[in-house]
Amino acid sequence: MNYIPGKNLIAPDSLSRMPIDDSSGSKELEEEIEAYIHKISLQNIYTKDEDIVQIIQAQILDKECQEVKQFVRSKWPTKIKLTSDIKNYYSIRNKLSLVDDLLLRSNRMIIPKNLRPIMLNKLHAGHLGITKTRIRAKRNMWWPGISKDIELKVKSCPACVQNSRNKQEPLVASSLPDYPWQKVTMDLFKLENKWYIIITDCYSRYFEVEELVRMRMRDVIKVCKATFSRHGVPQSIFTDSGTQFQNLDSSEFRRFMKEWSFTIFTSSP
Ligand SMILES: [Zn+2]
């Protein structure tokens, strides 16, 4: 568990409904929140801790979320009695749950209205196009109309439109893997003068994108280690040798490959 901004925390309302105005007495509460976030993280929600804290806070203050939570806790009325905003939740009511006080749709956090533009920007980071952005959303967040919102966002983004025009066939591992993170693909792309690395699990198609602060082999290795520590070390990594990965021949990367026991395959240029 990394950073908890103790001073600005509002606890889930099962703990307290009041914002914490200073650090006195908040230590215990911080520990509770930490345990709570850990619990959420364990449910495979791929979101940063500070985002989860922000979402918890926003849900507490959001009228729509409050109302839905109330129905999840007790009982749903008939659909006709609901306001139009809440009707959006009716058809998925069986998938809604509360973990402590965080409202979820299966393992996706419900994003209150005021956070949706911010979260949409986060989902859109990396300009991955409609499908991959939706996949990313599916891992951790939901709100009524999210699919359409993603589509509109991507279609109105010049970089996404350009990317989809330039799209090349990705290198695909030939046979279907037996389990998640057995085979992954790894690629680099540059956007607005920043380098990013994308690692995709060939089994689930789940992927992670990380910005490379500097384009050095040790930075690539650092990202790989962090990703593999979270998901498991793959047997094989597939890359497109036409990209910047020519350096994978370096002794630094070969040492990493040996230590972590995986094989790398590059497509012929
Ligand atoms: Zn875009």
Short mmCIF file of C-alpha atoms and ligand atoms in Angstrom, two decimals:
data_model
loop_
_atom_site.label_atom_id
_atom_site.label_comp_id
_atom_site.label_asym_id
_atom_site.label_seq_id
_atom_site.Cartn_x
_atom_site.Cartn_y
_atom_site.Cartn_z
CA MET A 1 0.00 0.00 0.00
CA ASN A 2 1.52 3.29 -0.93
CA TYR A 3 0.27 6.78 -0.27
CA ILE A 4 -2.79 7.79 1.74
CA PRO A 5 -3.44 11.53 1.82
CA GLY A 6 -4.51 11.48 5.47
CA LYS A 7 -5.17 15.17 5.79
CA ASN A 8 -7.78 15.29 3.05
CA LEU A 9 -9.50 12.03 3.70
CA ILE A 10 -13.18 11.57 4.12
CA ALA A 11 -13.88 8.16 5.46
CA PRO A 12 -16.55 5.85 4.08
CA ASP A 13 -19.66 6.70 6.01
CA SER A 14 -19.75 3.38 7.83
CA LEU A 15 -16.79 4.82 9.66
CA SER A 16 -17.76 8.45 9.79
CA ARG A 17 -19.80 10.93 7.85
CA MET A 18 -17.56 13.81 8.75
CA PRO A 19 -14.48 15.03 6.93
CA ILE A 20 -11.33 14.81 8.99
CA ASP A 21 -10.24 18.36 9.54
CA ASP A 22 -6.80 17.71 10.95
CA SER A 23 -4.45 14.90 11.74
CA SER A 24 -5.43 14.47 15.39
CA GLY A 25 -6.96 11.10 16.04
CA SER A 26 -6.92 10.19 12.37
CA LYS A 27 -4.21 7.59 12.65
CA GLU A 28 -6.58 4.80 13.52
CA LEU A 29 -8.94 5.90 10.81
CA GLU A 30 -6.13 5.97 8.30
CA GLU A 31 -5.28 2.43 9.20
CA GLU A 32 -8.88 1.40 8.72
CA ILE A 33 -9.00 3.09 5.34
CA GLU A 34 -5.77 1.41 4.40
CA ALA A 35 -7.17 -2.00 5.30
CA TYR A 36 -10.33 -1.13 3.43
CA ILE A 37 -8.48 -0.12 0.28
CA HIS A 38 -6.42 -3.25 0.52
CA LYS A 39 -9.64 -5.26 0.59
CA ILE A 40 -10.89 -3.47 -2.50
CA SER A 41 -7.57 -3.97 -4.27
CA LEU A 42 -7.88 -7.65 -3.60
CA GLN A 43 -11.07 -7.72 -5.58
CA ASN A 44 -9.09 -7.00 -8.72
CA ILE A 45 -10.01 -3.40 -9.10
CA TYR A 46 -7.23 -1.98 -11.21
CA THR A 47 -7.33 1.55 -9.89
CA LYS A 48 -4.87 3.63 -7.97
CA ASP A 49 -5.51 3.96 -4.25
CA GLU A 50 -5.91 7.72 -4.44
CA ASP A 51 -8.57 7.26 -7.11
CA ILE A 52 -10.48 4.88 -4.88
CA VAL A 53 -10.37 7.39 -2.02
CA GLN A 54 -11.62 10.09 -4.37
CA ILE A 55 -14.47 7.88 -5.57
CA ILE A 56 -15.47 6.95 -2.03
CA GLN A 57 -15.64 10.64 -1.14
CA ALA A 58 -17.63 11.55 -4.23
CA GLN A 59 -20.11 8.70 -3.75
CA ILE A 60 -20.82 9.90 -0.23
CA LEU A 61 -21.67 13.38 -1.51
CA ASP A 62 -23.61 12.26 -4.60
CA LYS A 63 -27.40 12.19 -4.31
CA GLU A 64 -27.89 9.56 -7.00
CA CYS A 65 -25.37 7.21 -5.37
CA GLN A 66 -26.93 7.78 -1.96
CA GLU A 67 -30.33 6.77 -3.28
CA VAL A 68 -29.04 3.70 -5.11
CA LYS A 69 -27.09 2.64 -2.02
CA GLN A 70 -30.25 2.89 0.00
CA PHE A 71 -32.05 0.50 -2.36
CA VAL A 72 -29.10 -1.89 -2.39
CA ARG A 73 -29.14 -1.95 1.41
CA SER A 74 -32.85 -2.49 1.72
CA LYS A 75 -35.10 -3.33 -1.23
CA TRP A 76 -35.79 -1.96 -4.71
CA PRO A 77 -39.23 -0.44 -5.28
CA THR A 78 -41.05 -1.16 -8.54
CA LYS A 79 -39.41 0.51 -11.53
CA ILE A 80 -42.28 2.87 -12.12
CA LYS A 81 -41.69 4.56 -8.80
CA LEU A 82 -38.10 5.49 -9.62
CA THR A 83 -36.85 8.81 -10.98
CA SER A 84 -35.33 8.64 -14.46
CA ASP A 85 -31.73 8.82 -13.16
CA ILE A 86 -32.25 5.90 -10.82
CA LYS A 87 -34.11 3.88 -13.49
CA ASN A 88 -30.72 3.53 -15.22
CA TYR A 89 -29.64 1.29 -12.37
CA TYR A 90 -32.75 -0.85 -12.22
CA SER A 91 -31.86 -3.37 -14.92
CA ILE A 92 -28.45 -4.04 -13.30
CA ARG A 93 -29.73 -3.99 -9.72
CA ASN A 94 -28.76 -7.64 -9.17
CA LYS A 95 -25.14 -6.81 -9.96
CA LEU A 96 -24.98 -3.91 -7.52
CA SER A 97 -23.35 -4.38 -4.16
CA LEU A 98 -21.75 -2.51 -1.32
CA VAL A 99 -18.30 -3.36 -0.09
CA ASP A 100 -18.36 -1.62 3.23
CA ASP A 101 -19.69 1.59 1.78
CA LEU A 102 -18.36 1.60 -1.74
CA LEU A 103 -21.05 1.07 -4.37
CA LEU A 104 -20.00 -1.46 -6.98
CA ARG A 105 -21.41 -3.04 -10.09
CA SER A 106 -19.76 -6.47 -9.81
CA ASN A 107 -16.11 -5.40 -9.49
CA ARG A 108 -16.61 -2.00 -11.14
CA MET A 109 -16.90 1.11 -9.00
CA ILE A 110 -19.90 3.31 -9.69
CA ILE A 111 -18.60 6.74 -10.69
CA PRO A 112 -20.73 9.68 -9.49
CA LYS A 113 -21.64 12.40 -12.01
CA ASN A 114 -19.07 15.00 -10.97
CA LEU A 115 -16.19 12.55 -11.39
CA ARG A 116 -17.23 11.17 -14.76
CA PRO A 117 -15.36 13.72 -16.93
CA ILE A 118 -12.17 13.17 -14.89
CA MET A 119 -12.46 9.40 -15.05
CA LEU A 120 -13.26 9.55 -18.75
CA ASN A 121 -9.99 11.43 -19.25
CA LYS A 122 -8.12 8.79 -17.28
CA LEU A 123 -9.68 5.99 -19.29
CA HIS A 124 -8.80 7.84 -22.47
CA ALA A 125 -5.12 8.27 -21.50
CA GLY A 126 -2.87 6.74 -24.12
CA HIS A 127 -5.45 7.20 -26.92
CA LEU A 128 -6.21 3.54 -27.32
CA GLY A 129 -9.41 3.80 -29.33
CA ILE A 130 -12.98 2.84 -28.45
CA THR A 131 -12.63 -0.91 -27.89
CA LYS A 132 -9.55 -0.85 -25.68
CA THR A 133 -10.84 2.11 -23.69
CA ARG A 134 -14.05 0.18 -23.04
CA ILE A 135 -12.05 -2.87 -21.97
CA ARG A 136 -10.11 -0.67 -19.59
CA ALA A 137 -13.34 0.70 -18.13
CA LYS A 138 -14.70 -2.81 -17.74
CA ARG A 139 -11.90 -3.63 -15.36
CA ASN A 140 -12.82 -1.05 -12.79
CA MET A 141 -15.54 1.50 -13.36
CA TRP A 142 -19.07 2.04 -14.58
CA TRP A 143 -21.76 4.65 -14.86
CA PRO A 144 -24.98 4.76 -16.88
CA GLY A 145 -24.08 5.55 -20.50
CA ILE A 146 -20.32 4.98 -20.06
CA SER A 147 -20.04 3.07 -23.32
CA LYS A 148 -21.55 5.89 -25.32
CA ASP A 149 -19.48 8.49 -23.46
CA ILE A 150 -16.28 6.62 -24.36
CA GLU A 151 -17.33 6.43 -28.00
CA LEU A 152 -18.03 10.17 -28.18
CA LYS A 153 -14.77 11.00 -26.42
CA VAL A 154 -12.66 8.88 -28.76
CA LYS A 155 -14.45 9.99 -31.91
CA SER A 156 -13.88 13.62 -31.02
CA CYS A 157 -10.16 13.12 -30.25
CA PRO A 158 -7.80 13.90 -33.16
CA ALA A 159 -5.03 11.66 -31.77
CA CYS A 160 -7.36 8.65 -31.48
CA VAL A 161 -8.68 9.23 -34.98
CA GLN A 162 -5.13 9.46 -36.32
CA ASN A 163 -4.07 6.33 -34.42
CA SER A 164 -6.90 4.29 -35.84
CA ARG A 165 -5.87 5.37 -39.36
CA ASN A 166 -2.24 4.43 -38.78
CA LYS A 167 -3.07 1.20 -37.06
CA GLN A 168 -0.89 -1.72 -38.03
CA GLU A 169 -1.73 -5.33 -37.44
CA PRO A 170 -0.39 -6.15 -33.98
CA LEU A 171 1.85 -9.10 -33.56
CA VAL A 172 -0.23 -11.92 -32.13
CA ALA A 173 1.04 -14.98 -30.38
CA SER A 174 0.10 -17.86 -32.66
CA SER A 175 -1.75 -20.19 -30.29
CA LEU A 176 -4.17 -19.37 -27.52
CA PRO A 177 -2.44 -19.42 -24.12
CA ASP A 178 -3.51 -21.90 -21.46
CA TYR A 179 -3.82 -19.36 -18.67
CA PRO A 180 -3.65 -15.58 -18.03
CA TRP A 181 -0.24 -13.93 -18.26
CA GLN A 182 1.37 -16.99 -19.84
CA LYS A 183 1.95 -15.00 -23.02
CA VAL A 184 2.06 -11.24 -23.32
CA THR A 185 2.78 -8.74 -26.05
CA MET A 186 4.84 -5.66 -25.34
CA ASP A 187 5.06 -2.56 -27.45
CA LEU A 188 6.22 1.01 -27.23
CA PHE A 189 4.54 4.04 -28.64
CA LYS A 190 5.26 7.72 -28.61
CA LEU A 191 2.67 10.37 -28.03
CA GLU A 192 3.19 14.10 -27.65
CA ASN A 193 6.90 13.53 -27.02
CA LYS A 194 6.32 10.98 -24.31
CA TRP A 195 7.08 7.29 -24.53
CA TYR A 196 4.62 4.70 -23.30
CA ILE A 197 4.88 0.98 -22.91
CA ILE A 198 1.83 -1.24 -23.37
CA ILE A 199 1.82 -4.80 -22.07
CA THR A 200 -1.13 -6.98 -23.09
CA ASP A 201 -2.08 -10.37 -21.72
CA CYS A 202 -2.83 -12.58 -24.75
CA TYR A 203 -5.30 -14.67 -22.78
CA SER A 204 -7.66 -12.02 -21.40
CA ARG A 205 -6.61 -9.11 -23.65
CA TYR A 206 -6.24 -7.09 -20.46
CA PHE A 207 -3.49 -4.55 -20.89
CA GLU A 208 -1.61 -1.95 -18.93
CA VAL A 209 -0.08 1.24 -20.22
CA GLU A 210 2.75 3.00 -18.41
CA GLU A 211 4.55 6.17 -19.26
CA LEU A 212 8.31 5.77 -19.54
CA VAL A 213 9.87 8.72 -17.81
CA ARG A 214 13.05 8.07 -19.77
CA MET A 215 13.58 5.82 -22.74
CA ARG A 216 16.17 3.60 -21.14
CA MET A 217 16.35 -0.17 -20.90
CA ARG A 218 16.37 -0.02 -17.11
CA ASP A 219 13.06 1.91 -17.21
CA VAL A 220 11.51 -0.69 -19.50
CA ILE A 221 12.70 -3.42 -17.15
CA LYS A 222 11.31 -1.56 -14.15
CA VAL A 223 7.84 -1.41 -15.73
CA CYS A 224 8.04 -5.09 -16.69
CA LYS A 225 8.99 -6.09 -13.16
CA ALA A 226 6.15 -4.08 -11.63
CA THR A 227 3.61 -5.49 -14.08
CA PHE A 228 4.78 -9.09 -13.74
CA SER A 229 4.85 -8.80 -9.95
CA ARG A 230 1.17 -7.88 -10.03
CA HIS A 231 0.01 -10.47 -12.54
CA GLY A 232 2.61 -13.20 -12.77
CA VAL A 233 5.73 -13.69 -14.86
CA PRO A 234 4.93 -14.73 -18.42
CA GLN A 235 6.59 -17.63 -20.20
CA SER A 236 6.84 -15.66 -23.42
CA ILE A 237 6.90 -12.03 -24.45
CA PHE A 238 6.12 -11.10 -28.04
CA THR A 239 7.29 -7.82 -29.49
CA ASP A 240 7.48 -6.19 -32.84
CA SER A 241 11.15 -5.81 -33.68
CA GLY A 242 10.32 -2.97 -36.03
CA THR A 243 9.77 -0.76 -33.00
CA GLN A 244 12.22 0.55 -30.44
CA PHE A 245 12.80 -2.86 -28.92
CA GLN A 246 15.96 -3.61 -30.90
CA ASN A 247 17.77 -2.94 -27.65
CA LEU A 248 16.24 -6.05 -26.16
CA ASP A 249 19.45 -7.69 -27.27
CA SER A 250 21.26 -5.71 -24.61
CA SER A 251 23.03 -7.61 -21.85
CA GLU A 252 20.87 -5.77 -19.31
CA PHE A 253 17.66 -7.17 -20.76
CA ARG A 254 19.13 -10.62 -21.36
CA ARG A 255 20.13 -10.75 -17.70
CA PHE A 256 16.59 -9.79 -16.68
CA MET A 257 15.18 -12.45 -19.01
CA LYS A 258 17.42 -15.10 -17.47
CA GLU A 259 16.69 -14.09 -13.88
CA TRP A 260 12.95 -14.03 -14.41
CA SER A 261 12.92 -17.06 -16.74
CA PHE A 262 10.94 -15.95 -19.76
CA THR A 263 11.58 -16.05 -23.48
CA ILE A 264 11.23 -13.18 -25.88
CA PHE A 265 10.04 -13.47 -29.46
CA THR A 266 10.38 -10.64 -31.93
CA SER A 267 8.55 -10.59 -35.23
CA SER A 268 10.73 -10.48 -38.32
CA PRO A 269 11.09 -6.92 -39.62
ZN ZN B 1 -7.59 10.09 -27.95
#
